[in-house]
Amino acid sequence: MVSGRRLRRDDGEGSQRKVEIIPWEGGSLLQVSVPMDPPLRQVNSYILPEGADGITVIDPGPRSPETESVWQAVLDELGLSWNGIREVVVTHHHPDHYGLSGWMQSRSGCKVRMTRRAHQEALLMWGGQSTMNDTLPAYFAGHGMPESWTTQIYGHLLSFEPQVTPQPQVSYIDPAEPFVMGGRTWKPLVTGGHAPGQVSFYHAESGHLLCGDAVLPQISPNVSLLPGSDESPLLTFLQGLEQLGSYPVSLAFPGHREPFSGWSERTHSLIRHHEERLQTTEALLAAGPGSGFEVCDSLFRGRIASVHQMRFAMSETLAHLVELVRRERAVTVEQDGITRFALKESASGAITTP
C-alpha cells in the first residue's frame, strides 16, 4: 500500500488529517478519499497511472482549501508535479465530483472530460447565465414549500459556487466510442436520474466498473426533479439501473463508500426500493390531494435536519410524484396557485400535466 501522510488542514484549528492512497489491481488503480461537507463527508476520487510520470484523475472532489491541500499531498506522495495530471475525467456535474476540475486544469493545463449532457447540467446550475438560484425556490414554492424553507434555498445554492470555481474548459466524451485511460480500454455507459449525462466506465476483461454515483452501496443515490432538467428523472434512473445491471461486474468502484461486489443484486435492490417508495407515495395520496411539500413532509418526517437535506428530499419526492403521473396513477390539480397531486380516480378541479 502507498503510505498515507499527514498534513495540516487550513482551518486555523491545527487539526490533522491523514491522506491515504489505496491501491487496487496491483496499483493500476488508486483510490483517494477526498473530504466534503456532511452528511457524506467524503467522496472517492480514483487515479489511473499513465506511464511513469502521469496520471488521469477521476472525480477530483469539491474545491476547498482542505481539498487543495489533499491533492498537493497526493501528488507529493506519488512524486509528481501538477504537470503530471494529464486528464481529469468527471462522471457527473455534482460539486463533490466536478468541483475541483477547473482548478486542476488551471494548475496543470490538463484536459477535463465529461459528457456533453453532464456539462449542460453544470451550466444549468452554475453557468454565467444560470438562474437556478432564483428558479428553484420559486419552483418549490409552487409545490407548497413554505417561505421558512424557500428563503434558505437561495443561500444554500449560492454556497456551492466556491466549490466549482473556476469552471473548466470541457472536452466531451463520446459514449459511442471506446474510452482509453490508464492504458486500458473502457466502455462508457451513460445513464441519468441521479445526474443527467452521468457516465460510468466498464472494463470488460476484468469486470470492473467505475460507476460514480450511478449505483452506490448501502445508500440510495438521490433522484431529483429540477426545473429545466430531466422531466422524468425516476424513469431515467430505473432504466439506467436495468442497463447497468445487465453487465457482469466483478467489482464496482463507487463515488461514495467502499468498492463492492454483488452488482446485480445491488441494482435490483435499488429498483425495488424505488418501486416501494412509489407505492408509499401513492398511499399517502389516498387521504386526498397533497402538495409536493406535504407529501415530502410525510415521507421524510423527523429525518430532515438541514436545508441541504430538505432540497434533496423535496426534489426526490417530486421525482416520485411525477412518475406516478406518468404511469397514470396520479394527476396534478391546481389549487390557489399551488400544484397538488391526487390519485387519478379521486381528482377534482382543473387537471394539468406537470
mmCIF file of C-alpha atoms in Angstrom:
data_model
loop_
_atom_site.group_PDB
_atom_site.id
_atom_site.type_symbol
_atom_site.label_atom_id
_atom_site.label_comp_id
_atom_site.label_asym_id
_atom_site.label_seq_id
_atom_site.Cartn_x
_atom_site.Cartn_y
_atom_site.Cartn_z
ATOM 1 C CA MET A 1 0.000 0.000 0.000
ATOM 2 C CA VAL A 2 1.183 3.504 -0.765
ATOM 3 C CA SER A 3 1.835 5.057 2.611
ATOM 4 C CA GLY A 4 -0.511 7.722 3.970
ATOM 5 C CA ARG A 5 0.812 11.049 5.057
ATOM 6 C CA ARG A 6 -0.375 13.746 7.439
ATOM 7 C CA LEU A 7 -0.949 17.348 6.548
ATOM 8 C CA ARG A 8 -2.266 20.330 8.439
ATOM 9 C CA ARG A 9 -5.731 21.424 7.430
ATOM 10 C CA ASP A 10 -6.217 25.071 6.510
ATOM 11 C CA ASP A 11 -8.979 25.575 9.080
ATOM 12 C CA GLY A 12 -6.940 27.507 11.634
ATOM 13 C CA GLU A 13 -7.567 24.908 14.303
ATOM 14 C CA GLY A 14 -4.355 22.936 13.971
ATOM 15 C CA SER A 15 -6.173 19.667 13.323
ATOM 16 C CA GLN A 16 -4.592 16.875 11.313
ATOM 17 C CA ARG A 17 -5.891 14.698 8.506
ATOM 18 C CA LYS A 18 -4.302 11.553 7.158
ATOM 19 C CA VAL A 19 -4.296 11.246 3.388
ATOM 20 C CA GLU A 20 -4.363 7.616 2.364
ATOM 21 C CA ILE A 21 -3.911 6.324 -1.168
ATOM 22 C CA ILE A 22 -5.333 2.805 -1.521
ATOM 23 C CA PRO A 23 -4.039 0.731 -4.451
ATOM 24 C CA TRP A 24 -6.266 -1.696 -6.313
ATOM 25 C CA GLU A 25 -5.382 -4.100 -9.105
ATOM 26 C CA GLY A 26 -1.722 -4.113 -8.118
ATOM 27 C CA GLY A 27 -1.537 -0.339 -8.222
ATOM 28 C CA SER A 28 -3.118 0.152 -11.654
ATOM 29 C CA LEU A 29 -5.984 1.971 -9.942
ATOM 30 C CA LEU A 30 -5.637 4.142 -6.838
ATOM 31 C CA GLN A 31 -8.425 5.290 -4.531
ATOM 32 C CA VAL A 32 -8.218 8.623 -2.681
ATOM 33 C CA SER A 33 -10.740 9.728 -0.067
ATOM 34 C CA VAL A 34 -11.395 13.457 -0.557
ATOM 35 C CA PRO A 35 -13.200 15.375 2.215
ATOM 36 C CA MET A 36 -16.532 17.064 1.626
ATOM 37 C CA ASP A 37 -19.323 18.553 3.712
ATOM 38 C CA PRO A 38 -21.704 16.398 5.781
ATOM 39 C CA PRO A 39 -23.675 14.228 5.601
ATOM 40 C CA LEU A 40 -21.484 12.169 3.227
ATOM 41 C CA ARG A 41 -18.157 13.668 4.455
ATOM 42 C CA GLN A 42 -16.024 12.035 1.752
ATOM 43 C CA VAL A 43 -16.020 11.325 -1.956
ATOM 44 C CA ASN A 44 -13.894 8.740 -3.724
ATOM 45 C CA SER A 45 -11.511 10.013 -6.346
ATOM 46 C CA TYR A 46 -9.674 7.499 -8.477
ATOM 47 C CA ILE A 47 -6.272 7.748 -10.124
ATOM 48 C CA LEU A 48 -5.156 5.778 -13.155
ATOM 49 C CA PRO A 49 -1.396 5.891 -13.844
ATOM 50 C CA GLU A 50 -0.451 6.984 -17.369
ATOM 51 C CA GLY A 51 3.078 5.669 -17.742
ATOM 52 C CA ALA A 52 5.810 6.552 -15.282
ATOM 53 C CA ASP A 53 5.165 10.263 -14.898
ATOM 54 C CA GLY A 54 1.488 10.968 -15.484
ATOM 55 C CA ILE A 55 -1.996 10.219 -14.162
ATOM 56 C CA THR A 56 -5.678 10.518 -15.024
ATOM 57 C CA VAL A 57 -7.843 11.722 -12.134
ATOM 58 C CA ILE A 58 -11.485 10.657 -11.959
ATOM 59 C CA ASP A 59 -13.823 12.923 -9.928
ATOM 60 C CA PRO A 60 -11.370 15.155 -8.035
ATOM 61 C CA GLY A 61 -13.913 16.341 -5.455
ATOM 62 C CA PRO A 62 -15.236 19.751 -4.372
ATOM 63 C CA ARG A 63 -12.927 22.742 -4.176
ATOM 64 C CA SER A 64 -11.944 23.986 -0.727
ATOM 65 C CA PRO A 65 -8.658 24.869 0.978
ATOM 66 C CA GLU A 66 -8.655 21.408 2.530
ATOM 67 C CA THR A 67 -9.161 19.525 -0.730
ATOM 68 C CA GLU A 68 -6.468 21.607 -2.437
ATOM 69 C CA SER A 69 -4.090 20.528 0.334
ATOM 70 C CA VAL A 70 -5.169 16.914 -0.028
ATOM 71 C CA TRP A 71 -4.295 16.885 -3.717
ATOM 72 C CA GLN A 72 -0.949 18.548 -3.131
ATOM 73 C CA ALA A 73 -0.181 15.808 -0.615
ATOM 74 C CA VAL A 74 -1.299 13.115 -3.066
ATOM 75 C CA LEU A 75 0.986 14.448 -5.797
ATOM 76 C CA ASP A 76 3.867 14.692 -3.323
ATOM 77 C CA GLU A 77 3.263 11.111 -2.269
ATOM 78 C CA LEU A 78 3.288 9.959 -5.901
ATOM 79 C CA GLY A 79 6.374 12.024 -6.721
ATOM 80 C CA LEU A 80 4.543 14.076 -9.338
ATOM 81 C CA SER A 81 4.216 17.756 -10.167
ATOM 82 C CA TRP A 82 0.929 19.341 -11.241
ATOM 83 C CA ASN A 83 2.005 18.837 -14.844
ATOM 84 C CA GLY A 84 1.714 15.109 -14.211
ATOM 85 C CA ILE A 85 -2.089 15.363 -14.304
ATOM 86 C CA ARG A 86 -2.823 14.509 -17.933
ATOM 87 C CA GLU A 87 -6.622 14.378 -17.773
ATOM 88 C CA VAL A 88 -9.432 14.904 -15.307
ATOM 89 C CA VAL A 89 -12.469 12.745 -16.048
ATOM 90 C CA VAL A 90 -15.760 13.762 -14.416
ATOM 91 C CA THR A 91 -18.561 11.221 -14.087
ATOM 92 C CA HIS A 92 -21.243 13.867 -13.437
ATOM 93 C CA HIS A 93 -21.789 17.520 -12.655
ATOM 94 C CA HIS A 94 -22.378 17.500 -8.878
ATOM 95 C CA PRO A 95 -19.895 19.692 -6.955
ATOM 96 C CA ASP A 96 -18.408 16.804 -4.968
ATOM 97 C CA HIS A 97 -17.290 15.236 -8.263
ATOM 98 C CA TYR A 98 -16.907 18.148 -10.709
ATOM 99 C CA GLY A 99 -15.838 20.919 -8.347
ATOM 100 C CA LEU A 100 -12.029 20.837 -8.480
ATOM 101 C CA SER A 101 -11.801 20.080 -12.196
ATOM 102 C CA GLY A 102 -11.395 23.686 -13.309
ATOM 103 C CA TRP A 103 -8.865 24.425 -10.577
ATOM 104 C CA MET A 104 -6.851 21.333 -11.515
ATOM 105 C CA GLN A 105 -6.965 22.388 -15.153
ATOM 106 C CA SER A 106 -5.661 25.853 -14.230
ATOM 107 C CA ARG A 107 -2.757 24.280 -12.300
ATOM 108 C CA SER A 108 -1.821 21.565 -14.768
ATOM 109 C CA GLY A 109 -3.136 22.517 -18.197
ATOM 110 C CA CYS A 110 -4.861 19.124 -18.390
ATOM 111 C CA LYS A 111 -7.959 18.269 -20.374
ATOM 112 C CA VAL A 112 -11.238 17.915 -18.495
ATOM 113 C CA ARG A 113 -13.507 15.249 -19.965
ATOM 114 C CA MET A 114 -17.221 14.703 -19.322
ATOM 115 C CA THR A 115 -20.326 14.050 -21.387
ATOM 116 C CA ARG A 116 -21.982 16.895 -23.236
ATOM 117 C CA ARG A 117 -25.219 16.348 -21.284
ATOM 118 C CA ALA A 118 -23.392 16.461 -17.947
ATOM 119 C CA HIS A 119 -21.699 19.710 -18.948
ATOM 120 C CA GLN A 120 -25.046 21.197 -19.952
ATOM 121 C CA GLU A 121 -26.302 20.390 -16.465
ATOM 122 C CA ALA A 122 -23.269 22.054 -14.881
ATOM 123 C CA LEU A 123 -24.008 25.195 -16.884
ATOM 124 C CA LEU A 124 -27.695 24.998 -15.901
ATOM 125 C CA MET A 125 -26.653 25.032 -12.259
ATOM 126 C CA TRP A 126 -23.586 27.315 -12.244
ATOM 127 C CA GLY A 127 -23.023 28.773 -15.687
ATOM 128 C CA GLY A 128 -22.820 32.502 -16.238
ATOM 129 C CA GLN A 129 -26.432 32.580 -17.483
ATOM 130 C CA SER A 130 -27.812 30.286 -14.770
ATOM 131 C CA THR A 131 -30.949 31.406 -12.929
ATOM 132 C CA MET A 132 -31.275 28.268 -10.793
ATOM 133 C CA ASN A 133 -30.620 30.112 -7.523
ATOM 134 C CA ASP A 134 -33.842 32.071 -8.123
ATOM 135 C CA THR A 135 -35.783 29.495 -10.119
ATOM 136 C CA LEU A 136 -35.581 26.584 -7.674
ATOM 137 C CA PRO A 137 -37.001 28.421 -4.610
ATOM 138 C CA ALA A 138 -39.922 29.652 -6.753
ATOM 139 C CA TYR A 139 -40.431 26.154 -8.151
ATOM 140 C CA PHE A 140 -40.544 24.651 -4.669
ATOM 141 C CA ALA A 141 -42.936 27.390 -3.524
ATOM 142 C CA GLY A 142 -45.257 26.413 -6.387
ATOM 143 C CA HIS A 143 -45.254 22.900 -4.930
ATOM 144 C CA GLY A 144 -46.245 24.097 -1.473
ATOM 145 C CA MET A 145 -42.924 24.674 0.269
ATOM 146 C CA PRO A 146 -43.362 27.390 2.925
ATOM 147 C CA GLU A 147 -41.318 30.573 2.937
ATOM 148 C CA SER A 148 -39.423 29.452 6.041
ATOM 149 C CA TRP A 149 -37.691 26.898 3.788
ATOM 150 C CA THR A 150 -37.658 28.635 0.393
ATOM 151 C CA THR A 151 -35.795 31.635 1.780
ATOM 152 C CA GLN A 152 -32.968 29.277 2.758
ATOM 153 C CA ILE A 153 -32.681 27.616 -0.657
ATOM 154 C CA TYR A 154 -31.127 30.622 -2.420
ATOM 155 C CA GLY A 155 -28.212 30.917 0.005
ATOM 156 C CA HIS A 156 -27.797 27.164 0.082
ATOM 157 C CA LEU A 157 -27.353 27.007 -3.702
ATOM 158 C CA LEU A 158 -25.061 30.027 -3.632
ATOM 159 C CA SER A 159 -22.785 28.237 -1.159
ATOM 160 C CA PHE A 160 -21.782 25.709 -3.851
ATOM 161 C CA GLU A 161 -20.289 28.292 -6.213
ATOM 162 C CA PRO A 162 -16.855 28.424 -4.487
ATOM 163 C CA GLN A 163 -16.745 24.620 -4.742
ATOM 164 C CA VAL A 164 -16.999 24.716 -8.568
ATOM 165 C CA THR A 165 -14.933 27.844 -9.338
ATOM 166 C CA PRO A 166 -13.188 28.199 -11.730
ATOM 167 C CA GLN A 167 -15.168 26.120 -14.150
ATOM 168 C CA PRO A 168 -13.224 24.136 -16.738
ATOM 169 C CA GLN A 169 -12.969 24.151 -20.473
ATOM 170 C CA VAL A 170 -14.510 20.774 -21.280
ATOM 171 C CA SER A 171 -13.747 18.175 -23.938
ATOM 172 C CA TYR A 172 -16.699 15.875 -24.492
ATOM 173 C CA ILE A 173 -16.753 12.109 -24.095
ATOM 174 C CA ASP A 174 -18.403 10.319 -26.995
ATOM 175 C CA PRO A 175 -20.439 7.471 -25.454
ATOM 176 C CA ALA A 176 -20.342 5.584 -28.747
ATOM 177 C CA GLU A 177 -16.551 5.356 -28.747
ATOM 178 C CA PRO A 178 -14.248 3.261 -26.520
ATOM 179 C CA PHE A 179 -12.515 5.402 -23.906
ATOM 180 C CA VAL A 180 -8.817 4.807 -23.188
ATOM 181 C CA MET A 181 -7.323 5.699 -19.818
ATOM 182 C CA GLY A 182 -4.750 4.071 -17.608
ATOM 183 C CA GLY A 183 -3.538 2.017 -20.557
ATOM 184 C CA ARG A 184 -6.870 0.202 -20.791
ATOM 185 C CA THR A 185 -9.940 0.493 -22.969
ATOM 186 C CA TRP A 186 -13.211 1.219 -21.167
ATOM 187 C CA LYS A 187 -16.793 1.257 -22.399
ATOM 188 C CA PRO A 188 -18.633 4.482 -21.437
ATOM 189 C CA LEU A 189 -22.136 3.802 -20.095
ATOM 190 C CA VAL A 190 -24.304 6.912 -19.886
ATOM 191 C CA THR A 191 -27.284 6.907 -17.525
ATOM 192 C CA GLY A 192 -29.176 9.552 -15.571
ATOM 193 C CA GLY A 193 -31.761 10.127 -12.882
ATOM 194 C CA HIS A 194 -29.238 10.975 -10.194
ATOM 195 C CA ALA A 195 -27.458 13.296 -12.620
ATOM 196 C CA PRO A 196 -28.252 13.760 -16.320
ATOM 197 C CA GLY A 197 -25.436 12.567 -18.549
ATOM 198 C CA GLN A 198 -23.659 10.642 -15.811
ATOM 199 C CA VAL A 199 -21.073 8.289 -17.260
ATOM 200 C CA SER A 200 -19.715 5.034 -15.840
ATOM 201 C CA PHE A 201 -16.750 3.164 -17.300
ATOM 202 C CA TYR A 202 -16.790 -0.605 -17.787
ATOM 203 C CA HIS A 203 -13.660 -2.705 -18.333
ATOM 204 C CA ALA A 204 -14.849 -5.985 -19.823
ATOM 205 C CA GLU A 205 -11.672 -8.010 -19.301
ATOM 206 C CA SER A 206 -11.637 -7.503 -15.533
ATOM 207 C CA GLY A 207 -15.339 -6.905 -14.981
ATOM 208 C CA HIS A 208 -14.514 -3.686 -13.136
ATOM 209 C CA LEU A 209 -16.815 -0.683 -13.271
ATOM 210 C CA LEU A 210 -16.108 2.918 -12.287
ATOM 211 C CA CYS A 211 -19.686 3.898 -11.515
ATOM 212 C CA GLY A 212 -19.600 7.335 -9.884
ATOM 213 C CA ASP A 213 -22.952 7.797 -8.151
ATOM 214 C CA ALA A 214 -24.965 5.763 -10.659
ATOM 215 C CA VAL A 215 -25.067 2.932 -8.100
ATOM 216 C CA LEU A 216 -23.895 3.212 -4.501
ATOM 217 C CA PRO A 217 -23.531 0.545 -1.832
ATOM 218 C CA GLN A 218 -25.617 0.905 1.337
ATOM 219 C CA ILE A 219 -27.178 4.246 0.361
ATOM 220 C CA SER A 220 -29.536 5.148 -2.464
ATOM 221 C CA PRO A 221 -28.414 7.856 -4.898
ATOM 222 C CA ASN A 222 -30.702 10.873 -4.745
ATOM 223 C CA VAL A 223 -33.099 11.189 -7.688
ATOM 224 C CA SER A 224 -34.159 14.820 -8.151
ATOM 225 C CA LEU A 225 -36.734 16.666 -10.245
ATOM 226 C CA LEU A 226 -35.357 20.131 -11.052
ATOM 227 C CA PRO A 227 -36.772 22.857 -13.301
ATOM 228 C CA GLY A 228 -35.208 22.856 -16.752
ATOM 229 C CA SER A 229 -33.695 19.405 -16.301
ATOM 230 C CA ASP A 230 -34.914 15.840 -16.920
ATOM 231 C CA GLU A 231 -38.716 15.820 -16.685
ATOM 232 C CA SER A 232 -38.845 12.121 -15.722
ATOM 233 C CA PRO A 233 -35.746 11.520 -13.603
ATOM 234 C CA LEU A 234 -37.014 8.440 -11.778
ATOM 235 C CA LEU A 235 -37.902 6.731 -15.061
ATOM 236 C CA THR A 236 -34.415 7.582 -16.346
ATOM 237 C CA PHE A 237 -32.821 6.270 -13.156
ATOM 238 C CA LEU A 238 -34.714 2.968 -13.243
ATOM 239 C CA GLN A 239 -33.889 2.464 -16.910
ATOM 240 C CA GLY A 240 -30.237 3.124 -16.105
ATOM 241 C CA LEU A 241 -30.271 0.530 -13.329
ATOM 242 C CA GLU A 242 -31.667 -2.051 -15.747
ATOM 243 C CA GLN A 243 -28.961 -1.158 -18.281
ATOM 244 C CA LEU A 244 -26.088 -1.216 -15.797
ATOM 245 C CA GLY A 245 -27.379 -4.323 -14.056
ATOM 246 C CA SER A 246 -27.099 -6.295 -17.301
ATOM 247 C CA TYR A 247 -23.284 -6.109 -17.237
ATOM 248 C CA PRO A 248 -21.239 -8.798 -15.456
ATOM 249 C CA VAL A 249 -19.430 -6.673 -12.878
ATOM 250 C CA SER A 250 -16.932 -8.319 -10.562
ATOM 251 C CA LEU A 251 -16.061 -5.167 -8.603
ATOM 252 C CA ALA A 252 -17.651 -1.705 -8.673
ATOM 253 C CA PHE A 253 -15.801 1.462 -7.698
ATOM 254 C CA PRO A 254 -18.404 3.980 -6.459
ATOM 255 C CA GLY A 255 -18.274 7.680 -5.719
ATOM 256 C CA HIS A 256 -19.030 7.112 -2.033
ATOM 257 C CA ARG A 257 -18.354 4.295 0.424
ATOM 258 C CA GLU A 258 -16.114 1.374 -0.484
ATOM 259 C CA PRO A 259 -15.703 -0.687 -3.678
ATOM 260 C CA PHE A 260 -18.196 -3.548 -3.672
ATOM 261 C CA SER A 261 -19.280 -6.767 -5.338
ATOM 262 C CA GLY A 262 -22.787 -8.214 -5.649
ATOM 263 C CA TRP A 263 -23.510 -5.832 -8.507
ATOM 264 C CA SER A 264 -26.663 -7.378 -9.959
ATOM 265 C CA GLU A 265 -28.194 -7.809 -6.518
ATOM 266 C CA ARG A 266 -27.493 -4.154 -5.686
ATOM 267 C CA THR A 267 -29.049 -2.770 -8.875
ATOM 268 C CA HIS A 268 -32.179 -4.846 -8.327
ATOM 269 C CA SER A 269 -32.326 -3.783 -4.683
ATOM 270 C CA LEU A 270 -32.372 -0.134 -5.744
ATOM 271 C CA ILE A 271 -35.149 -0.813 -8.259
ATOM 272 C CA ARG A 272 -37.221 -2.485 -5.526
ATOM 273 C CA HIS A 273 -36.558 0.432 -3.176
ATOM 274 C CA HIS A 274 -37.976 2.962 -5.605
ATOM 275 C CA GLU A 275 -40.962 0.811 -6.544
ATOM 276 C CA GLU A 276 -41.761 0.526 -2.837
ATOM 277 C CA ARG A 277 -41.330 4.301 -2.446
ATOM 278 C CA LEU A 278 -43.785 4.819 -5.309
ATOM 279 C CA GLN A 279 -46.312 2.618 -3.522
ATOM 280 C CA THR A 280 -45.814 4.530 -0.275
ATOM 281 C CA THR A 281 -46.186 7.855 -2.059
ATOM 282 C CA GLU A 282 -49.360 6.669 -3.793
ATOM 283 C CA ALA A 283 -50.805 5.510 -0.477
ATOM 284 C CA LEU A 284 -50.275 8.974 1.020
ATOM 285 C CA LEU A 285 -52.476 10.453 -1.715
ATOM 286 C CA ALA A 286 -55.370 8.185 -0.681
ATOM 287 C CA ALA A 287 -56.311 10.714 2.005
ATOM 288 C CA GLY A 288 -56.746 13.414 -0.638
ATOM 289 C CA PRO A 289 -54.728 15.752 -2.846
ATOM 290 C CA GLY A 290 -51.396 16.867 -1.415
ATOM 291 C CA SER A 291 -48.702 19.289 -2.488
ATOM 292 C CA GLY A 292 -45.199 18.083 -3.115
ATOM 293 C CA PHE A 293 -44.135 19.614 0.181
ATOM 294 C CA GLU A 294 -46.955 17.942 2.121
ATOM 295 C CA VAL A 295 -46.045 14.558 0.667
ATOM 296 C CA CYS A 296 -42.355 15.219 1.320
ATOM 297 C CA ASP A 297 -43.104 16.088 4.952
ATOM 298 C CA SER A 298 -44.963 12.812 5.400
ATOM 299 C CA LEU A 299 -42.292 10.718 3.682
ATOM 300 C CA PHE A 300 -39.294 12.214 5.493
ATOM 301 C CA ARG A 301 -40.818 13.402 8.776
ATOM 302 C CA GLY A 302 -38.207 13.626 11.506
ATOM 303 C CA ARG A 303 -35.300 12.943 9.148
ATOM 304 C CA ILE A 304 -34.643 16.425 7.746
ATOM 305 C CA ALA A 305 -32.143 18.403 9.796
ATOM 306 C CA SER A 306 -30.781 20.896 7.243
ATOM 307 C CA VAL A 307 -31.705 22.851 4.134
ATOM 308 C CA HIS A 308 -29.398 20.541 2.156
ATOM 309 C CA GLN A 309 -31.421 17.521 3.221
ATOM 310 C CA MET A 310 -34.673 19.375 2.543
ATOM 311 C CA ARG A 311 -33.637 20.233 -1.016
ATOM 312 C CA PHE A 312 -32.784 16.599 -1.736
ATOM 313 C CA ALA A 313 -35.935 15.271 -0.038
ATOM 314 C CA MET A 314 -38.224 17.725 -1.851
ATOM 315 C CA SER A 315 -36.660 17.066 -5.256
ATOM 316 C CA GLU A 316 -36.840 13.299 -4.751
ATOM 317 C CA THR A 317 -40.460 13.447 -3.602
ATOM 318 C CA LEU A 318 -41.367 15.392 -6.748
ATOM 319 C CA ALA A 319 -39.491 12.857 -8.873
ATOM 320 C CA HIS A 320 -41.684 10.084 -7.471
ATOM 321 C CA LEU A 321 -44.885 12.095 -7.797
ATOM 322 C CA VAL A 322 -44.329 12.917 -11.472
ATOM 323 C CA GLU A 323 -43.522 9.262 -12.103
ATOM 324 C CA LEU A 324 -46.920 8.354 -10.642
ATOM 325 C CA VAL A 325 -48.448 10.874 -13.042
ATOM 326 C CA ARG A 326 -46.505 9.386 -15.954
ATOM 327 C CA ARG A 327 -47.798 5.926 -15.014
ATOM 328 C CA GLU A 328 -51.339 7.343 -14.929
ATOM 329 C CA ARG A 329 -51.751 6.536 -11.252
ATOM 330 C CA ALA A 330 -51.971 10.204 -10.238
ATOM 331 C CA VAL A 331 -52.780 13.602 -11.718
ATOM 332 C CA THR A 332 -51.949 17.184 -10.841
ATOM 333 C CA VAL A 333 -54.568 19.576 -9.513
ATOM 334 C CA GLU A 334 -54.043 23.347 -9.397
ATOM 335 C CA GLN A 335 -55.484 24.925 -6.272
ATOM 336 C CA ASP A 336 -54.823 28.533 -5.240
ATOM 337 C CA GLY A 337 -51.635 28.707 -7.274
ATOM 338 C CA ILE A 338 -50.221 25.530 -5.727
ATOM 339 C CA THR A 339 -49.730 22.291 -7.645
ATOM 340 C CA ARG A 340 -51.191 19.348 -5.784
ATOM 341 C CA PHE A 341 -51.149 15.685 -6.654
ATOM 342 C CA ALA A 342 -54.127 13.373 -6.385
ATOM 343 C CA LEU A 343 -54.967 9.786 -7.167
ATOM 344 C CA LYS A 344 -56.357 9.684 -10.681
ATOM 345 C CA GLU A 345 -59.777 8.340 -9.746
ATOM 346 C CA SER A 346 -60.342 10.893 -6.947
ATOM 347 C CA ALA A 347 -59.030 14.067 -8.598
ATOM 348 C CA SER A 348 -61.162 17.211 -8.718
ATOM 349 C CA GLY A 349 -60.587 20.681 -10.059
ATOM 350 C CA ALA A 350 -58.529 21.691 -13.036
ATOM 351 C CA ILE A 351 -56.257 18.894 -14.122
ATOM 352 C CA THR A 352 -52.963 19.722 -15.753
ATOM 353 C CA THR A 353 -49.767 17.947 -16.636
ATOM 354 C CA PRO A 354 -46.591 18.605 -14.577
#
